[in-house]
Coordinates of C-alpha atoms and ligand atoms in Angstrom, one line a residue:
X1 CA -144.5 54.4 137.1
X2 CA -144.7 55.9 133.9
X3 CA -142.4 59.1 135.3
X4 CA -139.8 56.4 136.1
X5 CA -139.3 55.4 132.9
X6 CA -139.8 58.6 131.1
X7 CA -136.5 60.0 131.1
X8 CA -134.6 57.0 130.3
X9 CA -132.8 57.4 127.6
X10 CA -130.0 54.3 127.4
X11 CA -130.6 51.3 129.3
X12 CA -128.6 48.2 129.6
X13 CA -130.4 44.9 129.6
X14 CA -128.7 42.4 131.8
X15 CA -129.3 38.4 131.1
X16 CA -129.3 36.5 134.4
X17 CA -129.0 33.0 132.2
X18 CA -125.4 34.4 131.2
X19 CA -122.1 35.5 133.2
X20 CA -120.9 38.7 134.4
X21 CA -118.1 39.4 136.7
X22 CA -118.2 42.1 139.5
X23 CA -115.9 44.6 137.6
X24 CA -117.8 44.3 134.6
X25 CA -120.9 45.1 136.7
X26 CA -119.4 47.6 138.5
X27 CA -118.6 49.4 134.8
X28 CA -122.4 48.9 133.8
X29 CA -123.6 50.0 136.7
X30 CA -121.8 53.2 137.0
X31 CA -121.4 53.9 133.0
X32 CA -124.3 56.9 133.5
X33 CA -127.2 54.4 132.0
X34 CA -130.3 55.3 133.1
X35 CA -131.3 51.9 134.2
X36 CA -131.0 48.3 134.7
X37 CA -133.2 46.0 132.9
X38 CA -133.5 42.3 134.2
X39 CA -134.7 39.8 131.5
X40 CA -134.2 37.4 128.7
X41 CA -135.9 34.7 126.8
X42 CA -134.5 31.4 128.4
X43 CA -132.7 29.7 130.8
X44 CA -134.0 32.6 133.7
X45 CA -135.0 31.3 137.0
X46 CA -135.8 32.7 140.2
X47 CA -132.1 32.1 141.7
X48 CA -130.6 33.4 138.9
X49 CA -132.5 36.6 139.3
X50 CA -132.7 37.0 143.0
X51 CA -128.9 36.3 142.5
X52 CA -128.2 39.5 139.9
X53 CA -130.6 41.8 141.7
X54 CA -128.9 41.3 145.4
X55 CA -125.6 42.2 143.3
X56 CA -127.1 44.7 141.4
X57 CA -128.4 46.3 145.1
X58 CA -125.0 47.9 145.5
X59 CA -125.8 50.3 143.2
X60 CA -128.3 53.2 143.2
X61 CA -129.7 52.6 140.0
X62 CA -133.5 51.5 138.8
X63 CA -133.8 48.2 138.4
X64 CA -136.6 46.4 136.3
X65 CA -137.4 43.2 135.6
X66 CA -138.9 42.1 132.5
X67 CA -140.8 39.2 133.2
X68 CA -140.4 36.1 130.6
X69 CA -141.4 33.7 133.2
X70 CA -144.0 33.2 135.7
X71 CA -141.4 30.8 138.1
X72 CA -139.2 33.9 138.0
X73 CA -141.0 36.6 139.6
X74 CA -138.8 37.9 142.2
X75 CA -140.3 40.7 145.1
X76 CA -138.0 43.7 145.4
X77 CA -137.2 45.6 141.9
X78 CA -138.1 49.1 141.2
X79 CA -140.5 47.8 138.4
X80 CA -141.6 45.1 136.6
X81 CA -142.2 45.7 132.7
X82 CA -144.5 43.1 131.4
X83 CA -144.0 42.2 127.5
X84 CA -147.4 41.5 125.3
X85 CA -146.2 40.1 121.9
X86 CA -148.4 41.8 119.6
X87 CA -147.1 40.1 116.4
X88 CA -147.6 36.4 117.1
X89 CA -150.8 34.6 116.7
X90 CA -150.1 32.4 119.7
X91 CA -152.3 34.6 122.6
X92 CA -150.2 32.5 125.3
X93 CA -147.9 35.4 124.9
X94 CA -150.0 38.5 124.1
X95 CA -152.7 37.9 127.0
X96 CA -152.5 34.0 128.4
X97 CA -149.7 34.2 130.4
X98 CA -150.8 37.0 131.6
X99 CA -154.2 35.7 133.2
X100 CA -152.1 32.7 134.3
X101 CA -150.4 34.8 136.4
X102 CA -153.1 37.0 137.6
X103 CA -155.0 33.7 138.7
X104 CA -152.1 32.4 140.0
X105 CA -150.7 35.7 142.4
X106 CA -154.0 37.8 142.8
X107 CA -154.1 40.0 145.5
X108 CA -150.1 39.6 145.5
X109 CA -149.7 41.4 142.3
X110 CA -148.1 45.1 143.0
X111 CA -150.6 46.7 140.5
X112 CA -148.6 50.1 140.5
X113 CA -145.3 49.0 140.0
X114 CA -146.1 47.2 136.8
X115 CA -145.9 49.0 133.5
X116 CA -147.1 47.0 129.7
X117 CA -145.0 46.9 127.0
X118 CA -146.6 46.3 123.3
X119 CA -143.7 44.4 122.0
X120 CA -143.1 44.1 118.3
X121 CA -140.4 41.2 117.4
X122 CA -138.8 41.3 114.0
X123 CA -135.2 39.3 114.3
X124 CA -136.7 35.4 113.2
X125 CA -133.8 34.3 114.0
X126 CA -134.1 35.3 118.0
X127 CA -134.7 33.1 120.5
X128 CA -137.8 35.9 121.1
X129 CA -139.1 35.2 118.3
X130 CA -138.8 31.6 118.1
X131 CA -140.3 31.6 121.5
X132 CA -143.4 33.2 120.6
X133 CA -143.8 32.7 117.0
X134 CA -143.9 36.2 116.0
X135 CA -144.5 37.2 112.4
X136 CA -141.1 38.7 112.0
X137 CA -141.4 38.8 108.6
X138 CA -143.4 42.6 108.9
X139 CA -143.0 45.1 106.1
X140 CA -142.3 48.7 107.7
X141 CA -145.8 49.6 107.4
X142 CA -146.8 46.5 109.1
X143 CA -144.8 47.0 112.0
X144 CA -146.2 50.6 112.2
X145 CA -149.5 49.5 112.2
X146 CA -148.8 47.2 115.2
X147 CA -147.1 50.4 117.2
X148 CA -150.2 52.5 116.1
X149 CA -152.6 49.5 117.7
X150 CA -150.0 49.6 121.0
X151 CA -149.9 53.5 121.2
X152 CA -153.5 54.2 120.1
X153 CA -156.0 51.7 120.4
X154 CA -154.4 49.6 123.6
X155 CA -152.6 52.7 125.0
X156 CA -150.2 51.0 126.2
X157 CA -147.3 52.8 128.0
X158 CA -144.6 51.4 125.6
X159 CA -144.0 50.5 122.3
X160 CA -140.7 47.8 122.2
X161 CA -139.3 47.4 118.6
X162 CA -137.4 44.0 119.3
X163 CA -134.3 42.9 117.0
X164 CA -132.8 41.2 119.7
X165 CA -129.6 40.3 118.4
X166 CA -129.6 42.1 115.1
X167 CA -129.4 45.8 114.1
X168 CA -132.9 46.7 113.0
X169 CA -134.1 48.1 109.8
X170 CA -133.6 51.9 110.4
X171 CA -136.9 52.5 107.9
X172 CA -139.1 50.2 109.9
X173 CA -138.0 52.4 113.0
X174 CA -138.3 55.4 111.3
X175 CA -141.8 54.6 110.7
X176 CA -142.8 53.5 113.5
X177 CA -141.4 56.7 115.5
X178 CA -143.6 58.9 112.9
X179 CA -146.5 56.7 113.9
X180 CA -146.2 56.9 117.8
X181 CA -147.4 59.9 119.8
X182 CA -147.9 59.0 123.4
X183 CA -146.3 55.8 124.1
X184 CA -142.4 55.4 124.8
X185 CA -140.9 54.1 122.2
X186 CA -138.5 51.3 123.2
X187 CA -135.9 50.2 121.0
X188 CA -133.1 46.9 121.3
X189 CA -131.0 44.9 119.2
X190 CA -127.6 44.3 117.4
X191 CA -125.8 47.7 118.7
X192 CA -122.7 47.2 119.1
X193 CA -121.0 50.1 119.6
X194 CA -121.3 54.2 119.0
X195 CA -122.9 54.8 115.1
X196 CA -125.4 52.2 115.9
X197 CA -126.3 53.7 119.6
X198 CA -126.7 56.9 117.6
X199 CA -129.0 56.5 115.1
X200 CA -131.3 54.9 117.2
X201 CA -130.9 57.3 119.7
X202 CA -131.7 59.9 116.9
X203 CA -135.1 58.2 116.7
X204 CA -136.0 56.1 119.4
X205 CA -137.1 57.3 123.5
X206 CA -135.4 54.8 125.0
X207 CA -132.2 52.8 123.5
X208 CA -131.5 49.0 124.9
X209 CA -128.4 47.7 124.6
X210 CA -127.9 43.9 125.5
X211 CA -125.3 41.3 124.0
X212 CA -122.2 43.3 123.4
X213 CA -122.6 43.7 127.5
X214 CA -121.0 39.9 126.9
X215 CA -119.1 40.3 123.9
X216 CA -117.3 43.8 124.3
X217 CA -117.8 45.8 127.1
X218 CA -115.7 48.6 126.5
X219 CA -118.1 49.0 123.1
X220 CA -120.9 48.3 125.7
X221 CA -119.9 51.6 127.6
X222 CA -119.4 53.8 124.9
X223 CA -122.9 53.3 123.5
X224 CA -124.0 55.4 127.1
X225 CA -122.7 58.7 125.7
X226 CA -123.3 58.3 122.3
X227 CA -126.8 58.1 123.3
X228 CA -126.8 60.8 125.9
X229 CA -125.1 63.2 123.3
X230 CA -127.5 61.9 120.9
X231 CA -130.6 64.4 120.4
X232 CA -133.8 62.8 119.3
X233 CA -135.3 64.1 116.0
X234 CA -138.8 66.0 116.5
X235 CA -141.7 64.9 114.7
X236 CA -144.4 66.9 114.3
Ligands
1GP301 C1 -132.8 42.2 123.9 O1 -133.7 44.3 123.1 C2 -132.6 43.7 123.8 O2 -134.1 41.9 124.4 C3 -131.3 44.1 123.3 O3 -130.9 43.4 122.2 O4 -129.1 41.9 123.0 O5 -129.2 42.5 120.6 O6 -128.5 44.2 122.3 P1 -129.3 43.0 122.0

């Protein structure tokens, strides 16, 4: 599952808690993304996902869902990216949900089509971090150290950098890209529009673009090709 994922560049993140028309869908869908990610912090349900992924069927693109909640597991995406918050001390949310579900679904659970993500959250004021109680109060180097413990230590497949709803502190990322050598690095929050898209495509894998989907979708499209035409910077 790990080749799926490795050549996405821009993804859009899709709520299914929140409203989107067909044309609007149709743009997303067809903008050149690399893929569809399924997911948010509350309000998701199993209708509300089964209802975006039939819709979201039309199209050829990977879809993923990023499971918040064990009552909205739904069979049929591409892949199913499963968040462990690594800055909170609640372990609900870096390993007890997690063996909640596995005792719950067992033999069920499509082992290869799941993929870990080390999540870091730093927006406090995110319903994320709210959720989970994350220390989002991280100096640069404390953030790092969390990616290092993702990439290095846990090996996890992905390193998330998390500002949901708020353009990130372009140090911390920079950081945290120097720090992380074999995980993707995942990167969302607060871009709305091309300079943002760009300067974390500059350092970042993979570029997540979310809320402006609902706010402005025309600055929702153009973040697509300022990624694509974005090199990353190499670090040796
Ligand atoms: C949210 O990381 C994503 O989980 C994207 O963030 O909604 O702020 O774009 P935004």
């Amino acid at each position: 599952m790990r080749q799926l994922i490795e050549p996405w560049r821009h993804v859009f993140k899709l709520d299914p808690d929140r409203e989107l028309g067909d044309l609007e869908l149709e743009a997303i869908c067809l903008s050149g993304t690399d893929a569809i990610l399924v997911g948010g912090s509350t309000g998701v349900t199993y209708e509300n996902t089964i209802d975006l992924l039939n819709r979201l069927r039309r199209y050829e693109l990977p879809c993923a869902l990023e499971i918040s909640d064990l009552e909205a597991v739904v069979p049929g995406f591409d892949l199913y990216m499963i968040p462990m918050v690594l800055n909170t001390p609640d372990t609900a949310w870096i390993i007890g949900q997690h063996r909640k579900a596995i005792q719950r679904y067992g033999s069920l659970i499509p082992w290869e089509l799941l993929l870990a993500e080390g999540y870091i959250v730093l927006n406090g004021d995110s319903s994320v971090a709210r959720l989970t109680g994350a220390d989002h109060s991280l100096s640069a180097e404390g953030a790092a150290a969390y990616a290092q413990i993702a990439d290095k230590l846990m090996q996890l497949p992905v390193v998330y950098l998390e500002y949901s709803g708020m353009f990130g502190d372009m140090k911390t990322v920079r950081l945290v890209r120097e720090m992380v050598e074999n995980s993707q690095l995942f990167y969302g929050g607060g871009i709305t529009g091309e300079a943002q898209a760009k300067q974390v495509a500059a350092l970042c894998d993979t570029v997540v673009v979310g809320n402006i989907i609902y706010q402005d979708i025309q600055q929702a499209l153009l973040t697509v090709q300022a990624v694509k035409k974005t090199p990353q910077m190499l670090w040796e």
